[in-house]
Every structure is written in structure tokens, then in C-alpha cells.
């Protein structure tokens, strides 16, 4: 639900209008989503919880990966926790046209 304070994304079937998937894993509102131009089943989500998740919407088990600016280790230079893409909110994201890279913006 973009535009709400819910920490999840609901995907809807355009033909039936019903909810087809609910992607849960963020701890704060989702601020941006982007479909991969390389893989039609991969969706990236950005959140106010400082995290970016990549999802394969065919799998019910949750996200594929969390982007991590510290590569799994707590930053020595700051008190920020591991497994965050930014130190603050992740306000936007987009894939490059070839789908090989994901660009994120945040604080």
C-alpha cells in the first residue's frame, strides 16, 4: 500500500481486482517500488526503515535479499545496524534500463 503507513506491499490482479500477493518484511512504511526490467518476477521495495528488499513474487517465503551498505558487518564508523541500505529513509529506487543495477536514494 504505497501512500499509507503500512510496512507491506499488496499486489493486485488487474483482471479480477483481487489481492494476489502481500509482501511483508519492512518495519516501516514502503516509500518506493520498482519492477526489474530483466526479470518480470523481481520487485524491489524501499522503506523508511532504511532497508531495500528484493522479492521474487513467485515465492511465498519472503524476500530474496536485503541490500546492505556494510556487507553484513556493523559499521565501524557509525552506530548504524547492519543490513541497512542507507543510514536513514530510503526514499526512492530504480533499476538501470538493462536491469543489472539498482540505484537507491535516501538519507
C-alpha positions as a printed NumPy array, in Angstrom:
array([[  0.   ,   0.   ,   0.   ],
       [  2.022,   2.96 ,  -1.207],
       [  0.851,   6.166,   0.311],
       [ -0.01 ,   4.561,   3.618],
       [  1.907,   3.907,   6.804],
       [  1.736,   0.137,   6.357],
       [  5.037,  -1.747,   6.142],
       [  3.846,  -4.097,   3.394],
       [  3.149,  -4.158,  -0.327],
       [ -0.041,  -5.597,  -1.772],
       [ -0.012,  -6.745,  -5.394],
       [ -3.333,  -6.906,  -7.184],
       [ -4.508,  -8.871, -10.182],
       [ -5.695,  -6.25 , -12.682],
       [ -8.219,  -8.61 , -14.296],
       [-10.015,  -9.668, -11.127],
       [ -9.146,  -6.733,  -8.869],
       [ -8.272,  -9.113,  -6.048],
       [ -5.096,  -9.081,  -3.993],
       [ -2.674, -11.682,  -5.368],
       [  0.333, -11.213,  -3.056],
       [  1.218,  -9.484,   0.19 ],
       [  4.919,  -8.783,   0.65 ],
       [  5.805,  -8.304,   4.313],
       [  9.221,  -7.701,   5.791],
       [  9.699,  -3.975,   6.234],
       [  9.275,  -2.42 ,   9.685],
       [  8.099,   0.969,   8.466],
       [  6.179,   2.394,   5.512],
       [  7.213,   1.415,   1.997],
       [  8.192,   4.555,   0.091],
       [  9.099,   3.231,  -3.362],
       [  8.789,   0.101,  -5.511],
       [ 10.328,  -0.864,  -8.855],
       [  9.925,  -3.89 , -11.114],
       [ 13.088,  -5.346, -12.604],
       [ 13.313,  -4.874, -16.382],
       [ 15.44 ,  -8.041, -16.501],
       [ 13.164, -10.414, -14.574],
       [  9.4  ,  -9.934, -14.588],
       [  9.022, -11.619, -11.192],
       [ 11.525,  -9.474,  -9.266],
       [ 10.326,  -6.421,  -7.356],
       [ 12.473,  -4.036,  -5.294],
       [ 10.991,  -2.158,  -2.333],
       [ 12.419,   0.776,  -0.371],
       [ 11.278,   1.79 ,   3.077],
       [ 11.559,   4.337,   5.848],
       [ 13.164,   1.515,   7.879],
       [ 16.458,   2.13 ,   5.951],
       [ 16.098,  -1.145,   4.056],
       [ 15.81 ,  -2.258,   0.443],
       [ 14.358,  -5.707,  -0.238],
       [ 14.338,  -7.693,  -3.472],
       [ 11.412, -10.068,  -3.847],
       [ 10.593, -12.925,  -6.218],
       [  6.811, -12.695,  -6.27 ],
       [  6.516, -16.38 ,  -7.244],
       [  7.89 , -17.394,  -3.831],
       [  5.848, -17.174,  -0.661],
       [  8.897, -17.487,   1.588],
       [  9.694, -13.779,   1.726],
       [ 12.342, -11.59 ,   0.235],
       [ 15.273, -12.842,  -1.825],
       [ 17.81 , -10.446,  -0.368],
       [ 18.228,  -7.302,   1.707],
       [ 20.69 ,  -4.778,   0.333],
       [ 23.34 ,  -3.984,   2.917],
       [ 25.672,  -0.984,   2.797],
       [ 28.014,  -2.666,   5.31 ],
       [ 28.151,  -6.153,   3.729],
       [ 26.841,  -7.847,   6.853],
       [ 29.133,  -6.161,   9.358],
       [ 28.295,  -3.367,  11.75 ],
       [ 29.848,  -0.133,  10.543],
       [ 32.971,   0.81 ,  12.481],
       [ 32.375,   4.495,  11.723],
       [ 28.815,   4.697,  12.986],
       [ 26.361,   3.085,  15.335],
       [ 24.036,   2.106,  12.478],
       [ 22.942,  -1.512,  12.468],
       [ 23.967,  -3.981,   9.776],
       [ 21.606,  -4.929,   6.947],
       [ 20.554,  -1.395,   6.064],
       [ 20.837,   0.151,   2.624],
       [ 21.024,   3.732,   3.972],
       [ 21.501,   5.352,   7.352],
       [ 18.004,   6.844,   7.135],
       [ 14.896,   6.574,   4.99 ],
       [ 15.212,   5.038,   1.523],
       [ 13.081,   7.469,  -0.456],
       [ 13.389,   6.06 ,  -3.951],
       [ 14.857,   3.399,  -6.167],
       [ 15.058,   2.436,  -9.83 ],
       [ 16.714,  -0.205, -11.938],
       [ 19.006,   0.721, -14.803],
       [ 17.435,   0.042, -18.202],
       [ 19.379,  -3.23 , -18.594],
       [ 18.308,  -4.349, -15.111],
       [ 21.87 ,  -5.044, -13.974],
       [ 21.998,  -2.302, -11.336],
       [ 19.626,  -0.854,  -8.765],
       [ 20.012,   2.792,  -7.776],
       [ 18.676,   3.972,  -4.43 ],
       [ 18.254,   7.401,  -2.873],
       [ 17.864,   8.188,   0.771],
       [ 19.168,   9.866,   3.864]])
